[in-house]
PDB file of C-alpha atoms and ligand atoms in Angstrom:
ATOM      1  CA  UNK A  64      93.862 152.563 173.477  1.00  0.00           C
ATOM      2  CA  UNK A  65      97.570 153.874 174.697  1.00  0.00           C
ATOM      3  CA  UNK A  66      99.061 153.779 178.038  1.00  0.00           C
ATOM      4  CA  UNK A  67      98.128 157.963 177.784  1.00  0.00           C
ATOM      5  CA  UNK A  68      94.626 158.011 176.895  1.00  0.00           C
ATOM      6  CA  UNK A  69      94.120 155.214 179.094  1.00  0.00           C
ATOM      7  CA  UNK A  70      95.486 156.838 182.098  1.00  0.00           C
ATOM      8  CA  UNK A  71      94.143 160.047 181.548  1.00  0.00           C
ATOM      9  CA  UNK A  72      90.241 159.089 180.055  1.00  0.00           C
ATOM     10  CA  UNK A  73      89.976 155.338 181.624  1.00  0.00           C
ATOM     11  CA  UNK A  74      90.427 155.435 184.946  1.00  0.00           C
ATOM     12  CA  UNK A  75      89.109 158.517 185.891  1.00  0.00           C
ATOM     13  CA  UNK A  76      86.056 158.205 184.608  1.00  0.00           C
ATOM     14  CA  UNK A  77      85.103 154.273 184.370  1.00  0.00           C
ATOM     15  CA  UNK A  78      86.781 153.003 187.628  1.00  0.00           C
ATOM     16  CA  UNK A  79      84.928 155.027 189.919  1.00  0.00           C
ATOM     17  CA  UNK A  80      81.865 154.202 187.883  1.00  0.00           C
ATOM     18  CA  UNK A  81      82.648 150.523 187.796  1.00  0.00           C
ATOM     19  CA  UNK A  82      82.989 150.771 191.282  1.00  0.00           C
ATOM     20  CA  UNK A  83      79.570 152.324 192.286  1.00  0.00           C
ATOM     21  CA  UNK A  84      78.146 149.972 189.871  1.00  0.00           C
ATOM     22  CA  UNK A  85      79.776 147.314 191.419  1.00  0.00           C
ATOM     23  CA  UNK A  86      79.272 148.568 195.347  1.00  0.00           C
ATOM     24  CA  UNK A  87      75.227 148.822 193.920  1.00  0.00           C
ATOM     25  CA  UNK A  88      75.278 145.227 192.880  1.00  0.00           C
ATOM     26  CA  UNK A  89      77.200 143.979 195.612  1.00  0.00           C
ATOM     27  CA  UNK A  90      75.188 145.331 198.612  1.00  0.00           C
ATOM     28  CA  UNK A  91      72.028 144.088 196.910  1.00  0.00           C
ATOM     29  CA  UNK A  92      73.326 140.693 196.404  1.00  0.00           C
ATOM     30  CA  UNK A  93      74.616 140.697 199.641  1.00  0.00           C
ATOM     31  CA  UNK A  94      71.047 141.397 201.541  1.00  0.00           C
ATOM     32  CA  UNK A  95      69.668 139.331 199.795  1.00  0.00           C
ATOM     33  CA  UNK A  96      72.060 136.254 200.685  1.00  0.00           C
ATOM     34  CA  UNK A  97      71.656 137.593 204.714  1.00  0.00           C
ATOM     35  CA  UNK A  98      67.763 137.467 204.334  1.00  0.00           C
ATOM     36  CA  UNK A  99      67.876 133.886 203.026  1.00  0.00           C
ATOM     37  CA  UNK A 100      69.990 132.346 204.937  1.00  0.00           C
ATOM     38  CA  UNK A 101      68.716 131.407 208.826  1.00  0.00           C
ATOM     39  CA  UNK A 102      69.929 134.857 211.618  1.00  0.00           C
ATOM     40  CA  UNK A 103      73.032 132.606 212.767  1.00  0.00           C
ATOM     41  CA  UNK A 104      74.427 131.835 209.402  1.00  0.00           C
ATOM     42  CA  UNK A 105      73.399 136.063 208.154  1.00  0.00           C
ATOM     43  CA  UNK A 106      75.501 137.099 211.398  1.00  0.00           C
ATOM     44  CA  UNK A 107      78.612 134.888 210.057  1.00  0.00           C
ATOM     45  CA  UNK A 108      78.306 135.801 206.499  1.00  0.00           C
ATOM     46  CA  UNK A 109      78.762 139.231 207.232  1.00  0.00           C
ATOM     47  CA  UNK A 110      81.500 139.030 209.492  1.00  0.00           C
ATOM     48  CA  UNK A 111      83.165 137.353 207.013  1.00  0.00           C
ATOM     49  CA  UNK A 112      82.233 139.986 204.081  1.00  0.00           C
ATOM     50  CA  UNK A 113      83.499 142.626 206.492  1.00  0.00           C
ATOM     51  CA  UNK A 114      87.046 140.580 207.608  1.00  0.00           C
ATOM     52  CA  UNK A 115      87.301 139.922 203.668  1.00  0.00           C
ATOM     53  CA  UNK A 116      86.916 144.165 203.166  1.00  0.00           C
ATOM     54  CA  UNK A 117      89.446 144.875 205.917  1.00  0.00           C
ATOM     55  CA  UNK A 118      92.014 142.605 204.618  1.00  0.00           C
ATOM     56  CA  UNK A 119      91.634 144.157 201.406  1.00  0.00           C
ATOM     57  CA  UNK A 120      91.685 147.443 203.163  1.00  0.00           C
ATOM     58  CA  UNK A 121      94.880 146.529 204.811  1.00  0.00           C
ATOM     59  CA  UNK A 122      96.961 145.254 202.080  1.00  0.00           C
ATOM     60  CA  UNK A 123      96.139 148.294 200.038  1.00  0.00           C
ATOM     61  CA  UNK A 124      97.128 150.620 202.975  1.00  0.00           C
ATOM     62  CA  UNK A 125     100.305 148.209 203.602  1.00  0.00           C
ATOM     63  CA  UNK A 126     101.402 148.042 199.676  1.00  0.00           C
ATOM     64  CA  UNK A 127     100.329 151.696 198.356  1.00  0.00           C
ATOM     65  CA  UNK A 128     101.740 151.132 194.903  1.00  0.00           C
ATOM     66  CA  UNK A 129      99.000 147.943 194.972  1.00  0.00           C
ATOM     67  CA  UNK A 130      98.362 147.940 190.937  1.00  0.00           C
ATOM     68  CA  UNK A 131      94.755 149.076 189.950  1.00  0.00           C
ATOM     69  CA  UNK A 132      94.666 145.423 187.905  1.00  0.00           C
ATOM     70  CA  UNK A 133      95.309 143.685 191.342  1.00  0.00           C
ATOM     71  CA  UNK A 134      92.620 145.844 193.007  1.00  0.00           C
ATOM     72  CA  UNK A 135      90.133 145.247 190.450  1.00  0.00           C
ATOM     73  CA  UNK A 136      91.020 141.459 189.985  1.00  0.00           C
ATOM     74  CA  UNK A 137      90.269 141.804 193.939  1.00  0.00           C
ATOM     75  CA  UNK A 138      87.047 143.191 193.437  1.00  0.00           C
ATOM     76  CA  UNK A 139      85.868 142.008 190.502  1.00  0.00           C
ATOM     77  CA  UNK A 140      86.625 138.077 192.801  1.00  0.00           C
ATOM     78  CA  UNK A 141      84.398 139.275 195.895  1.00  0.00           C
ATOM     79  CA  UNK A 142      81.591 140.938 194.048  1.00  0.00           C
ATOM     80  CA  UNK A 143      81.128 137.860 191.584  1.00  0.00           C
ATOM     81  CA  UNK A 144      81.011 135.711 194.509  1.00  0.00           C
ATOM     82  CA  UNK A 145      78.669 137.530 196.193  1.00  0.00           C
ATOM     83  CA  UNK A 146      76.999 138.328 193.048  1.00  0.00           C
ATOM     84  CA  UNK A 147      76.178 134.734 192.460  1.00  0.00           C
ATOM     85  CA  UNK A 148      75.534 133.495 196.048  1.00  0.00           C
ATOM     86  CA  UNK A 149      73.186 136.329 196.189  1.00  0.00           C
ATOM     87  CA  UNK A 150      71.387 134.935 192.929  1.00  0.00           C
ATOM     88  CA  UNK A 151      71.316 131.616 194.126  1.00  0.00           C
ATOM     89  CA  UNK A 152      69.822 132.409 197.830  1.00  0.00           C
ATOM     90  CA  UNK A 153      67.195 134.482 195.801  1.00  0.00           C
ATOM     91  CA  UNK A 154      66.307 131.733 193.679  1.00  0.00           C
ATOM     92  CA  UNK A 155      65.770 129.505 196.387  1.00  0.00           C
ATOM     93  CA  UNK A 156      65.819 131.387 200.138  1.00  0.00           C
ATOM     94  CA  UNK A 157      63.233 134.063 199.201  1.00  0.00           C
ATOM     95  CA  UNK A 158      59.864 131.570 199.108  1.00  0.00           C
ATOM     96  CA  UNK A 159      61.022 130.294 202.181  1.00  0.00           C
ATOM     97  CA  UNK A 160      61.266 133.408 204.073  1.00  0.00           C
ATOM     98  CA  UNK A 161      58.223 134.568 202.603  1.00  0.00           C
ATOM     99  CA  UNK A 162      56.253 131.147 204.374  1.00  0.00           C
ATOM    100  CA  UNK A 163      58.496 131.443 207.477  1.00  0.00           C
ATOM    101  CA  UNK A 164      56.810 134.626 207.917  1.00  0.00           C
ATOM    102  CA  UNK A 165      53.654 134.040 207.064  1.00  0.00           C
ATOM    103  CA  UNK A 166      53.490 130.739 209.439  1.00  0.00           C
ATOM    104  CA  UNK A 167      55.018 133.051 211.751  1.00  0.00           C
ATOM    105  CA  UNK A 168      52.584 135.782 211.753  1.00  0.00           C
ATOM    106  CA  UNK A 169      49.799 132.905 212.336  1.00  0.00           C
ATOM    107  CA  UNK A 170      47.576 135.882 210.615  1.00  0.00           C
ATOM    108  CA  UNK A 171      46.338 133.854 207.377  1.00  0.00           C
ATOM    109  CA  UNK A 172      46.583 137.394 205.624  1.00  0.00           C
ATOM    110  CA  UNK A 173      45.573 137.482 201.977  1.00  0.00           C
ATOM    111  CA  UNK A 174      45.917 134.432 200.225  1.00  0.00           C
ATOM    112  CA  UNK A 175      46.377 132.466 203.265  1.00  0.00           C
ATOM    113  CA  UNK A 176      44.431 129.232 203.703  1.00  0.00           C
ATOM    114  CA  UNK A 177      42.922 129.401 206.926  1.00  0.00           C
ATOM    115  CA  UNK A 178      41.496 132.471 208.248  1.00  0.00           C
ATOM    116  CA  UNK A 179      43.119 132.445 211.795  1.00  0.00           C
ATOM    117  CA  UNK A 180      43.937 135.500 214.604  1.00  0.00           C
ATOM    118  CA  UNK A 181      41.822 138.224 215.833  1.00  0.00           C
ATOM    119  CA  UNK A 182      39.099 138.911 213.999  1.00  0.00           C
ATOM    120  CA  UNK A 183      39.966 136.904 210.883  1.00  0.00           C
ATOM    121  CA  UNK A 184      37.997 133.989 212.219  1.00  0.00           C
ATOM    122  CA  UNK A 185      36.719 131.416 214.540  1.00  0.00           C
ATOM    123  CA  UNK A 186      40.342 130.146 215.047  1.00  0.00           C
ATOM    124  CA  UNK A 187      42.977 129.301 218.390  1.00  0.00           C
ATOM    125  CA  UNK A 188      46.115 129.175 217.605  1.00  0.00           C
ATOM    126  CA  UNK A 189      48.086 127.329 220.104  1.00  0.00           C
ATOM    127  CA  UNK A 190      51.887 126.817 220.916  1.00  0.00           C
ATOM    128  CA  UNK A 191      53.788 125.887 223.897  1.00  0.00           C
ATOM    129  CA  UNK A 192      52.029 126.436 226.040  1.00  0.00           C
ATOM    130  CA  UNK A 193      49.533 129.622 225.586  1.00  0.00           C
ATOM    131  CA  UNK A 194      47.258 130.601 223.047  1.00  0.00           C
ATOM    132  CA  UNK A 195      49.018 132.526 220.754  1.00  0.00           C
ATOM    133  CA  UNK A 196      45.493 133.870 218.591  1.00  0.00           C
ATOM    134  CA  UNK A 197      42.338 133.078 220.032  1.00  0.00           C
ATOM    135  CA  UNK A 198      38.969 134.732 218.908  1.00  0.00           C
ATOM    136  CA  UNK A 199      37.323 137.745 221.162  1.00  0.00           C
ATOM    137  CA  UNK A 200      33.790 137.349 219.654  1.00  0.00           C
ATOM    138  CA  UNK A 201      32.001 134.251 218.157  1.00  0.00           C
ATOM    139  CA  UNK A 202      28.591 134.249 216.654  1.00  0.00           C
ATOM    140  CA  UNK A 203      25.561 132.458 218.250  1.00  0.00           C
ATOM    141  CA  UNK A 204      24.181 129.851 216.800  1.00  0.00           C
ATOM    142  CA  UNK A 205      26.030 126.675 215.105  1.00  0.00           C
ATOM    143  CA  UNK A 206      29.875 127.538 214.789  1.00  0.00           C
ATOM    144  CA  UNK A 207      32.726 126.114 213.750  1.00  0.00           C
ATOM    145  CA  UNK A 208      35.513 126.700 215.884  1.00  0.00           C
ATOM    146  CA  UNK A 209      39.147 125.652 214.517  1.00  0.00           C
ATOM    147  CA  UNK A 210      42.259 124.354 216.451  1.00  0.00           C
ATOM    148  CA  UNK A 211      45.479 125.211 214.627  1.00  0.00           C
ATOM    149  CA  UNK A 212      48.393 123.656 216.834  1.00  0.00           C
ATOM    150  CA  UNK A 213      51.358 125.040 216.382  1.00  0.00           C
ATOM    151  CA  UNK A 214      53.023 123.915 219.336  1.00  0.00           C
ATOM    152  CA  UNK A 215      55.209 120.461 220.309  1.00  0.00           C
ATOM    153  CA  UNK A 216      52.443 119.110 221.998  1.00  0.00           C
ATOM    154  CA  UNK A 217      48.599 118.047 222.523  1.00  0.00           C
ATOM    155  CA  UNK A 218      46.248 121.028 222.825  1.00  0.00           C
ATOM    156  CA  UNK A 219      42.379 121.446 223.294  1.00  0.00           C
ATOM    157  CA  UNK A 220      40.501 123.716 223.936  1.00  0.00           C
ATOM    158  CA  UNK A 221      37.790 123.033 226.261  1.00  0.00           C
ATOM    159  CA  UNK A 222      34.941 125.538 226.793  1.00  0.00           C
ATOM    160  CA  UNK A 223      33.792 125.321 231.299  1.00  0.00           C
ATOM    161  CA  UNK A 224      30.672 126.559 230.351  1.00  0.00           C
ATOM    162  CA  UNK A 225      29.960 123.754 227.720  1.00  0.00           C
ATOM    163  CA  UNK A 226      31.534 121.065 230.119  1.00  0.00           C
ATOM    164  CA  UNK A 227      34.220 121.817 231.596  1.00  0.00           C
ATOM    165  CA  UNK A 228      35.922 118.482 231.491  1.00  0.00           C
ATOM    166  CA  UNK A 229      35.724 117.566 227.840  1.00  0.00           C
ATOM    167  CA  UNK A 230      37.426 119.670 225.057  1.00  0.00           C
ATOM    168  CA  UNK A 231      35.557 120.722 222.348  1.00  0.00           C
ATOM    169  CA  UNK A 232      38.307 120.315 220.018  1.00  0.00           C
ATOM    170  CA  UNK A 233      41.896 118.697 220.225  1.00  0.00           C
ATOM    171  CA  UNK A 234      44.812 118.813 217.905  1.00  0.00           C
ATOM    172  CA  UNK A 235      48.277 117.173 217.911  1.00  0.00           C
ATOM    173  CA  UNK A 236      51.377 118.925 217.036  1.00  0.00           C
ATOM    174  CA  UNK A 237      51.607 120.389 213.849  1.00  0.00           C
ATOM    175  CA  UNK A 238      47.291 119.304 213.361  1.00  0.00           C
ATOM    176  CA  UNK A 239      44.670 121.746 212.316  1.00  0.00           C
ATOM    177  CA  UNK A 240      41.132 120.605 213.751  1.00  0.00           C
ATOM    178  CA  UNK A 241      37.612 122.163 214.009  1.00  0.00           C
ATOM    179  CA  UNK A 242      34.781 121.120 215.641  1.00  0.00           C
ATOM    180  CA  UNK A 243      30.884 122.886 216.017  1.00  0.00           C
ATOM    181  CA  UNK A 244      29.851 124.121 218.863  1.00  0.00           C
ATOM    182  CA  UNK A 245      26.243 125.660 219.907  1.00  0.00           C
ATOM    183  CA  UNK A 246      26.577 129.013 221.691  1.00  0.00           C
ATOM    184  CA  UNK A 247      23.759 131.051 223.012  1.00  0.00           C
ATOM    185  CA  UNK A 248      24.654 134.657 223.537  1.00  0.00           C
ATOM    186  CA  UNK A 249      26.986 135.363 226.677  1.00  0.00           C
ATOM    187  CA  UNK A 250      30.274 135.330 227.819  1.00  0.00           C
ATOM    188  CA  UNK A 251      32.611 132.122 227.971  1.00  0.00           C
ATOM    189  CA  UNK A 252      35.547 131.080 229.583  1.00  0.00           C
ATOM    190  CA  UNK A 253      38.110 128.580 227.785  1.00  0.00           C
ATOM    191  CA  UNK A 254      40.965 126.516 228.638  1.00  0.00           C
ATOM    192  CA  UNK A 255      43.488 124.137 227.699  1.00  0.00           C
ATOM    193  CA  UNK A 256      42.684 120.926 229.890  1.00  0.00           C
ATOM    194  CA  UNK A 257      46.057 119.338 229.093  1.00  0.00           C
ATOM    195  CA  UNK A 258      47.374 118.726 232.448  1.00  0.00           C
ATOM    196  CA  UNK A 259      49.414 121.968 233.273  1.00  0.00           C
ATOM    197  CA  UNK A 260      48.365 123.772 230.787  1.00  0.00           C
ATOM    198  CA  UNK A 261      45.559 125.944 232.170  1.00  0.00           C
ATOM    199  CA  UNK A 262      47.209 128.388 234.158  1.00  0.00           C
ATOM    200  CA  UNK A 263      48.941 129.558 230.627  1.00  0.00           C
ATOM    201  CA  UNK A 264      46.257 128.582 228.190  1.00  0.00           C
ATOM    202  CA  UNK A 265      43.179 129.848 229.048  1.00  0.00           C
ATOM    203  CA  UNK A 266      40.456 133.376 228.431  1.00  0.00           C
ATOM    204  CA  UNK A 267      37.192 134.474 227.557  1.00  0.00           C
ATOM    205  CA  UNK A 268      35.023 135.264 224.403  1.00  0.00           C
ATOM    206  CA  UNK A 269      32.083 136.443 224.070  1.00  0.00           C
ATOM    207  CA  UNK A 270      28.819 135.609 221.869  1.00  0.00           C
ATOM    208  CA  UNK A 271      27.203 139.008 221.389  1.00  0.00           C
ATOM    209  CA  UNK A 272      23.156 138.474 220.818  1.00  0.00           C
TER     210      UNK A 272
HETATM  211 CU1  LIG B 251      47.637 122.838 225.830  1.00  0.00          CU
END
């Protein structure tokens, strides 16, 4: 290829398309590294991607016979980098994300192990310090009702009009416990009985006949 065909076939037709290829894998690479990585470390990253493009920006604008080898040796340097990072935080960031959010959620959804939040279950899902799912409606009869603490520390629930001094179930941080309970039709009110607790952790469900 000579200096002529080069100039005139080369670069107008394969540099911008190198670059749109390259601006394509580079912006996917790049979300993908900022949805791995913990908010703190996503909000650095791409101040640094963006100092790194107006640096670039600036030393083309300040040297504007910059060669188009030292622009794409430029280039071709921050979109490998961020090509790889990006493959690396997808190998390993992407399960984690995907469990943050599901533990997150607290929902179970499909494929989850333990059937917790609104109407998903007989389930209380407690953090510090409030009930973050709870049931509405239990059935009568023998039920299992499950404790899934999510919190820092101990929770119960404790049903008044069972007895309102003894929990019915109690989990340590980080436990999942269930207990049965016998409900007749009605309405019941539940608390926490961890002192302090109540006046964040407690509400009602009812037991429709
Ligand atoms: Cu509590």
């Amino acid at each position: 290829m000579n200096d002529d065909l080069r100039q005139r076939v080369f670069l107008p037709i394969m540099m911008p398309l190198a670059v749109m290829v390259g601006f394509i894998g580079f912006a996917f690479a790049l979300s993908r590294v900022l949805l791995a990585v913990p908010e703190a470390a996503a909000t650095t990253i791409a101040l640094a991607v963006a100092a790194y493009i107006l640096v670039v920006a600036a030393l083309v604008a300040a040297k504007p016979v910059i060669t188009s080898r030292a622009l794409a040796v430029g280039v071709t340097v921050a979109c490998v980098a961020v090509l790889a990072a990006g493959t690396l935080a997808g190998a390993a960031g992407m399960r984690e994300l995907h469990a943050e959010e599901e533990a997150a959620t607290g929902e179970g959804g499909e494929g989850g192990e333990a059937p917790t939040g609104e109407s998903a279950g007989n389930a209380f899902v407690a953090i510090d310090i409030e009930f973050e799912a709870a049931p509405e409606e239990l059935p009568a009869g023998d039920t299992t009702i499950e404790l899934i603490n999510e919190g820092a520390t101990l929770h119960n629930v404790t049903i008044d009009d069972l007895d309102p001094d003894e929990p019915v179930v109690e989990a340590r941080p980080g436990e999942t416990q269930s207990a049965q309970v016998q409900l007749e039709p009605g309405t019941y009110r539940y608390h926490c009985n961890v002192p302090g607790h109540e006046p964040t952790m407690n509400g009602e469900f009812t037991v429709p006949s």
